Short mmCIF file of C-alpha atoms in Angstrom, two decimals:
data_model
loop_
_atom_site.label_atom_id
_atom_site.label_comp_id
_atom_site.label_asym_id
_atom_site.label_seq_id
_atom_site.Cartn_x
_atom_site.Cartn_y
_atom_site.Cartn_z
CA MET A 857 0.00 0.00 0.00
CA LYS A 858 1.50 3.34 -1.04
CA ASN A 859 -0.51 5.75 1.12
CA LYS A 860 1.00 5.00 4.50
CA LEU A 861 3.01 7.33 6.68
CA LEU A 862 5.06 7.17 9.84
CA ILE A 863 3.97 10.44 11.40
CA THR A 864 6.03 10.93 14.51
CA SER A 865 8.19 9.42 17.19
CA PHE A 866 9.04 10.83 20.57
CA LEU A 867 10.67 9.77 23.80
CA LEU A 868 9.68 10.61 27.36
CA LEU A 869 12.86 10.49 29.43
CA GLY A 870 11.48 10.47 32.95
CA LEU A 871 10.78 14.19 32.61
CA VAL A 872 10.53 16.27 35.77
CA ALA A 873 8.34 19.25 36.56
CA CYS A 874 9.68 22.40 38.19
CA GLU A 875 9.27 20.71 41.58
CA GLU A 876 11.54 17.95 40.24
CA LYS A 877 8.87 15.29 40.63
CA PRO A 878 8.93 12.54 37.97
CA VAL A 879 6.07 12.34 35.51
CA VAL A 880 3.96 9.28 36.29
CA ILE A 881 2.94 7.18 33.29
CA PRO A 882 0.00 5.05 34.51
CA ASP A 883 -1.07 1.55 33.48
CA LEU A 884 1.89 0.80 31.22
CA VAL A 885 3.03 -2.34 32.98
CA VAL A 886 4.87 -4.86 30.82
CA GLY A 887 2.25 -7.56 31.37
CA ASP A 888 2.35 -11.16 30.09
CA ARG A 889 4.24 -12.48 27.11
CA VAL A 890 2.35 -12.36 23.82
CA VAL A 891 3.68 -14.79 21.20
CA LEU A 892 3.63 -14.10 17.46
CA VAL A 893 3.13 -16.93 14.96
CA GLU A 894 3.82 -16.09 11.30
CA GLU A 895 2.27 -18.89 9.26
CA LEU A 896 3.25 -19.56 5.65
CA THR A 897 0.38 -20.84 3.55
CA GLY A 898 -0.98 -20.95 -0.01
CA VAL A 899 -4.35 -21.27 -1.72
CA ASN A 900 -3.15 -24.31 -3.69
CA CYS A 901 -1.53 -25.97 -0.68
CA PRO A 902 -3.73 -28.99 0.12
CA ASN A 903 -2.33 -29.51 3.64
CA CYS A 904 -2.38 -25.85 4.66
CA PRO A 905 -6.00 -25.83 5.95
CA ASP A 906 -4.99 -28.56 8.42
CA GLY A 907 -2.10 -26.37 9.56
CA ALA A 908 -4.39 -23.38 9.96
CA LYS A 909 -6.84 -25.50 11.95
CA GLN A 910 -4.03 -26.64 14.25
CA LEU A 911 -2.92 -23.06 14.89
CA GLN A 912 -6.49 -21.97 15.53
CA GLY A 913 -6.79 -24.72 18.11
CA LEU A 914 -3.55 -23.62 19.78
CA GLN A 915 -4.84 -20.04 19.92
CA GLU A 916 -8.00 -21.28 21.62
CA THR A 917 -5.87 -23.25 24.09
CA PHE A 918 -3.43 -20.49 24.99
CA GLY A 919 -5.86 -17.59 24.49
CA ALA A 920 -6.11 -14.94 21.77
CA ASP A 921 -4.60 -12.44 24.22
CA LYS A 922 -1.46 -14.59 24.45
CA LEU A 923 -1.10 -15.94 20.91
CA VAL A 924 -1.25 -13.73 17.82
CA LEU A 925 -1.62 -15.40 14.41
CA VAL A 926 -0.88 -14.03 10.95
CA ALA A 927 -1.24 -16.03 7.73
CA ILE A 928 1.24 -15.02 5.03
CA HIS A 929 0.71 -15.94 1.40
CA THR A 930 3.82 -15.74 -0.77
CA HIS A 931 4.75 -16.64 -4.33
CA LEU A 932 7.92 -18.18 -2.87
CA THR A 933 5.89 -21.33 -2.15
CA GLY A 934 5.87 -21.97 -5.92
CA ALA A 935 2.93 -24.01 -7.22
CA PHE A 936 1.30 -23.91 -3.77
CA SER A 937 0.60 -20.21 -4.36
CA ASN A 938 -1.09 -20.77 -7.73
CA LEU A 939 -4.60 -19.38 -7.89
CA LEU A 940 -7.52 -21.72 -8.44
CA SER A 941 -10.12 -21.32 -11.17
CA THR A 942 -12.57 -19.82 -8.65
CA SER A 943 -10.07 -17.55 -6.87
CA LYS A 944 -11.18 -13.93 -6.54
CA GLU A 945 -7.80 -12.42 -5.60
CA ASP A 946 -4.17 -13.20 -4.97
CA PHE A 947 -3.17 -12.79 -1.31
CA ALA A 948 0.50 -13.18 -2.23
CA THR A 949 2.15 -9.90 -3.22
CA PRO A 950 5.66 -8.59 -3.93
CA GLU A 951 5.58 -7.15 -0.40
CA THR A 952 4.84 -10.51 1.24
CA ASP A 953 7.53 -12.11 -0.93
CA ALA A 954 10.08 -9.57 0.31
CA LEU A 955 8.92 -10.05 3.89
CA VAL A 956 9.31 -13.84 3.85
CA ALA A 957 12.65 -13.72 2.05
CA GLY A 958 13.92 -11.30 4.67
CA ILE A 959 12.85 -13.45 7.62
CA SER A 960 14.35 -16.80 6.64
CA THR A 961 14.61 -19.50 4.00
CA LEU A 962 11.43 -21.35 3.06
CA GLU A 963 11.63 -25.12 2.96
CA ALA A 964 8.03 -26.35 3.17
CA VAL A 965 4.41 -25.38 3.69
CA PRO A 966 2.56 -25.30 5.93
CA SER A 967 5.24 -23.91 8.21
CA ALA A 968 5.47 -21.11 10.73
CA ALA A 969 7.95 -18.96 12.60
CA VAL A 970 7.20 -18.80 16.34
CA ASN A 971 8.53 -15.49 17.66
CA ARG A 972 11.22 -15.91 14.97
CA VAL A 973 13.26 -18.06 17.34
CA GLU A 974 15.84 -20.46 15.98
CA LYS A 975 15.60 -24.15 16.88
CA ALA A 976 18.85 -26.08 17.27
CA GLY A 977 19.64 -28.21 14.25
CA GLU A 978 17.24 -26.37 11.92
CA THR A 979 18.27 -24.31 8.90
CA THR A 980 15.19 -22.10 8.79
CA LEU A 981 12.99 -20.16 11.20
CA PHE A 982 9.89 -21.49 9.40
CA LEU A 983 9.21 -24.86 11.05
CA GLY A 984 6.62 -27.56 10.43
CA PRO A 985 3.49 -28.27 12.51
CA THR A 986 5.14 -30.83 14.80
CA ASN A 987 7.24 -28.02 16.31
CA TRP A 988 4.53 -25.46 16.96
CA ASN A 989 3.01 -26.53 20.27
CA ALA A 990 6.32 -26.94 22.11
CA LEU A 991 7.78 -23.70 20.76
CA ILE A 992 4.67 -21.68 21.61
CA ASN A 993 4.53 -23.17 25.10
CA GLU A 994 8.20 -22.38 25.66
CA GLN A 995 7.89 -18.80 24.46
CA ILE A 996 4.65 -18.01 26.25
CA GLN A 997 6.22 -18.83 29.61
CA GLN A 998 9.01 -16.28 29.23
CA GLN A 999 8.78 -12.89 30.90
CA PRO A 1000 8.68 -10.03 28.36
CA THR A 1001 11.39 -7.40 28.58
CA ILE A 1002 9.32 -4.65 26.97
CA GLY A 1003 5.72 -3.53 27.18
CA LEU A 1004 3.85 -2.84 23.95
CA PHE A 1005 0.59 -0.86 23.92
CA MET A 1006 -1.50 0.15 20.93
CA LYS A 1007 -4.45 2.40 20.15
CA THR A 1008 -6.25 2.46 16.80
CA THR A 1009 -8.46 5.31 15.57
CA TYR A 1010 -10.51 4.67 12.46
CA ASN A 1011 -12.33 7.32 10.40
CA THR A 1012 -15.17 5.48 8.68
CA ASP A 1013 -15.83 8.11 6.02
CA ALA A 1014 -12.21 8.70 4.96
CA ARG A 1015 -11.21 5.09 5.78
CA THR A 1016 -8.09 6.45 7.45
CA LEU A 1017 -6.57 4.43 10.25
CA THR A 1018 -4.26 6.02 12.82
CA ILE A 1019 -2.10 3.63 14.84
CA ASP A 1020 -0.44 4.82 18.06
CA ILE A 1021 2.08 2.39 19.54
CA ASP A 1022 3.78 2.89 22.90
CA LEU A 1023 6.97 1.01 23.75
CA ALA A 1024 7.84 0.76 27.44
CA PRO A 1025 11.07 -1.17 28.18
CA ASP A 1026 11.11 -2.94 31.54
CA ASN A 1027 14.91 -2.77 31.59
CA THR A 1028 17.51 -1.21 29.34
CA LEU A 1029 17.83 -3.19 26.11
CA ALA A 1030 21.13 -3.13 24.20
CA GLY A 1031 21.66 -3.81 20.51
CA GLU A 1032 19.55 -3.23 17.42
CA HIS A 1033 15.76 -3.43 17.75
CA ARG A 1034 13.02 -2.89 15.20
CA LEU A 1035 9.26 -2.34 15.15
CA THR A 1036 7.15 -4.13 12.56
CA VAL A 1037 3.46 -3.34 11.98
CA TYR A 1038 1.07 -5.60 10.07
CA LEU A 1039 -2.48 -5.07 8.87
CA THR A 1040 -4.48 -8.30 8.67
CA GLN A 1041 -7.99 -9.24 7.61
CA ASP A 1042 -10.08 -12.14 8.88
CA SER A 1043 -13.05 -14.07 7.50
CA ILE A 1044 -12.27 -13.62 3.79
CA VAL A 1045 -14.30 -16.06 1.69
CA ASP A 1046 -12.31 -17.28 -1.31
CA ALA A 1047 -11.06 -20.45 -2.96
CA GLN A 1048 -8.74 -22.95 -1.26
CA ASN A 1049 -7.35 -26.40 -2.02
CA ILE A 1050 -8.38 -28.61 0.92
CA ASN A 1051 -6.67 -32.01 0.73
CA GLY A 1052 -7.17 -32.04 -3.04
CA TYR A 1053 -10.71 -30.63 -3.09
CA LYS A 1054 -10.97 -27.14 -4.59
CA GLU A 1055 -13.33 -25.41 -2.16
CA PRO A 1056 -14.63 -22.12 -3.65
CA ASN A 1057 -15.97 -20.73 -0.35
CA TYR A 1058 -13.22 -21.36 2.17
CA VAL A 1059 -13.02 -18.91 5.09
CA HIS A 1060 -9.46 -17.54 5.24
CA ARG A 1061 -8.28 -16.37 8.67
CA HIS A 1062 -5.69 -13.79 9.76
CA ILE A 1063 -4.57 -12.91 6.20
CA LEU A 1064 -1.67 -10.45 5.99
CA ARG A 1065 -2.93 -7.55 3.91
CA ASP A 1066 -0.20 -4.95 4.32
CA VAL A 1067 3.12 -4.40 6.03
CA VAL A 1068 2.62 -0.87 7.34
CA SER A 1069 6.25 -0.54 8.43
CA SER A 1070 9.16 -1.59 6.26
CA THR A 1071 9.25 -5.36 5.68
CA SER A 1072 12.42 -5.63 7.78
CA GLY A 1073 10.89 -3.50 10.53
CA ASP A 1074 11.51 0.16 11.27
CA LEU A 1075 14.71 0.71 13.20
CA ILE A 1076 14.10 2.03 16.72
CA THR A 1077 16.68 4.79 16.95
CA GLU A 1078 15.82 5.89 20.49
CA PRO A 1079 17.61 4.20 23.40
CA LEU A 1080 15.45 1.49 24.95
CA THR A 1081 16.00 2.50 28.56
CA GLY A 1082 14.05 1.01 31.43
CA GLY A 1083 11.28 3.35 32.59
CA ASP A 1084 11.19 5.37 29.36
CA LEU A 1085 8.31 5.58 26.93
CA ILE A 1086 8.64 5.70 23.14
CA ARG A 1087 5.66 6.45 20.89
CA LYS A 1088 5.40 5.61 17.19
CA THR A 1089 2.44 6.72 15.09
CA TYR A 1090 1.45 5.40 11.67
CA GLN A 1091 -1.43 6.29 9.36
CA VAL A 1092 -2.86 4.21 6.51
CA VAL A 1093 -5.89 4.33 4.24
CA LEU A 1094 -7.85 1.09 3.98
CA PRO A 1095 -8.82 0.07 0.42
CA ALA A 1096 -12.57 0.08 -0.16
CA ALA A 1097 -12.60 -3.67 -0.80
CA TRP A 1098 -11.36 -4.48 2.71
CA ASP A 1099 -13.96 -4.96 5.42
CA ALA A 1100 -12.70 -2.81 8.27
CA ARG A 1101 -14.82 -4.77 10.75
CA HIS A 1102 -12.59 -7.81 10.15
CA CYS A 1103 -9.27 -5.97 10.02
CA SER A 1104 -6.69 -5.94 12.81
CA VAL A 1105 -3.34 -4.31 13.47
CA ILE A 1106 -0.44 -6.40 14.74
CA ALA A 1107 2.69 -4.71 16.07
CA PHE A 1108 5.80 -6.36 17.46
CA VAL A 1109 9.29 -5.46 18.62
CA HIS A 1110 12.10 -7.72 17.48
CA ARG A 1111 15.85 -7.86 17.33
CA GLY A 1112 17.91 -6.83 14.28
CA THR A 1113 18.21 -8.56 10.94
CA GLY A 1114 20.60 -11.52 11.23
CA PHE A 1115 19.38 -15.13 10.91
CA ASP A 1116 19.89 -15.82 14.60
CA ASN A 1117 19.01 -12.33 15.77
CA LYS A 1118 15.37 -11.70 14.84
CA GLU A 1119 13.63 -12.85 18.01
CA VAL A 1120 10.29 -11.18 18.70
CA LEU A 1121 10.36 -9.71 22.21
CA GLN A 1122 6.70 -8.76 22.48
CA ALA A 1123 3.63 -8.47 20.25
CA VAL A 1124 0.22 -6.82 20.43
CA GLU A 1125 -2.93 -7.08 18.31
CA LYS A 1126 -5.93 -4.76 18.17
CA HIS A 1127 -9.03 -4.64 15.97
CA VAL A 1128 -9.44 -1.69 13.65
CA VAL A 1129 -13.09 -1.41 14.71
CA ASP A 1130 -13.87 -2.41 18.31
#
């Protein structure tokens, strides 16, 4: 999407008033760990609906407030991304191709990256379904090192969406960190290969529609110092064909860009329309 803009970024450095009393920032506690699962799928992938069903079940088990799902269609899956005769649109785009290529190598579908953590002995961050439960359970038990809070404001007439994201480090974090922002849409009815049957009215869940930030994440240039607050604001215009009632924003903070250095530290998801 071309009409998106990072508006502003500012840092509150434990400012003091003239009486030298610190400014109190209420209700921004780090909270529980929220795990991000980036699922690779394709409309001509016969086993992918089973993978999606498994992830949906895991989200129900762990809770939607603890497990955030995003389904990424990419042409890098080859024939699995081929449209069917009844397909209405292609969910795979040059942007999703660049995103996937930048995260890790793709070896099979369905597969998924869980918080972009590397598993010993594996050559990719995108792992098969047998790995998902254990990885999610391991990640969800970790204490987050940064709080992530988001507010969305949607103008129905102009279809403009303003996204305010607050980053609140629990402790000082060293090294390179980035912020990635996704726009997803749920409950899209379109064609899907289900174990060889070409279903024309499959309900697609958590489809990645747009990477609002850069595909590699926007570099956080401010120091991530414990007790500070960083705000990032983005604005996008939703295409008329997208049902805003089923759209959500996903934001997450992650480490730099190396293969073994992309771990997601915390994620947050919020509906465009509450």
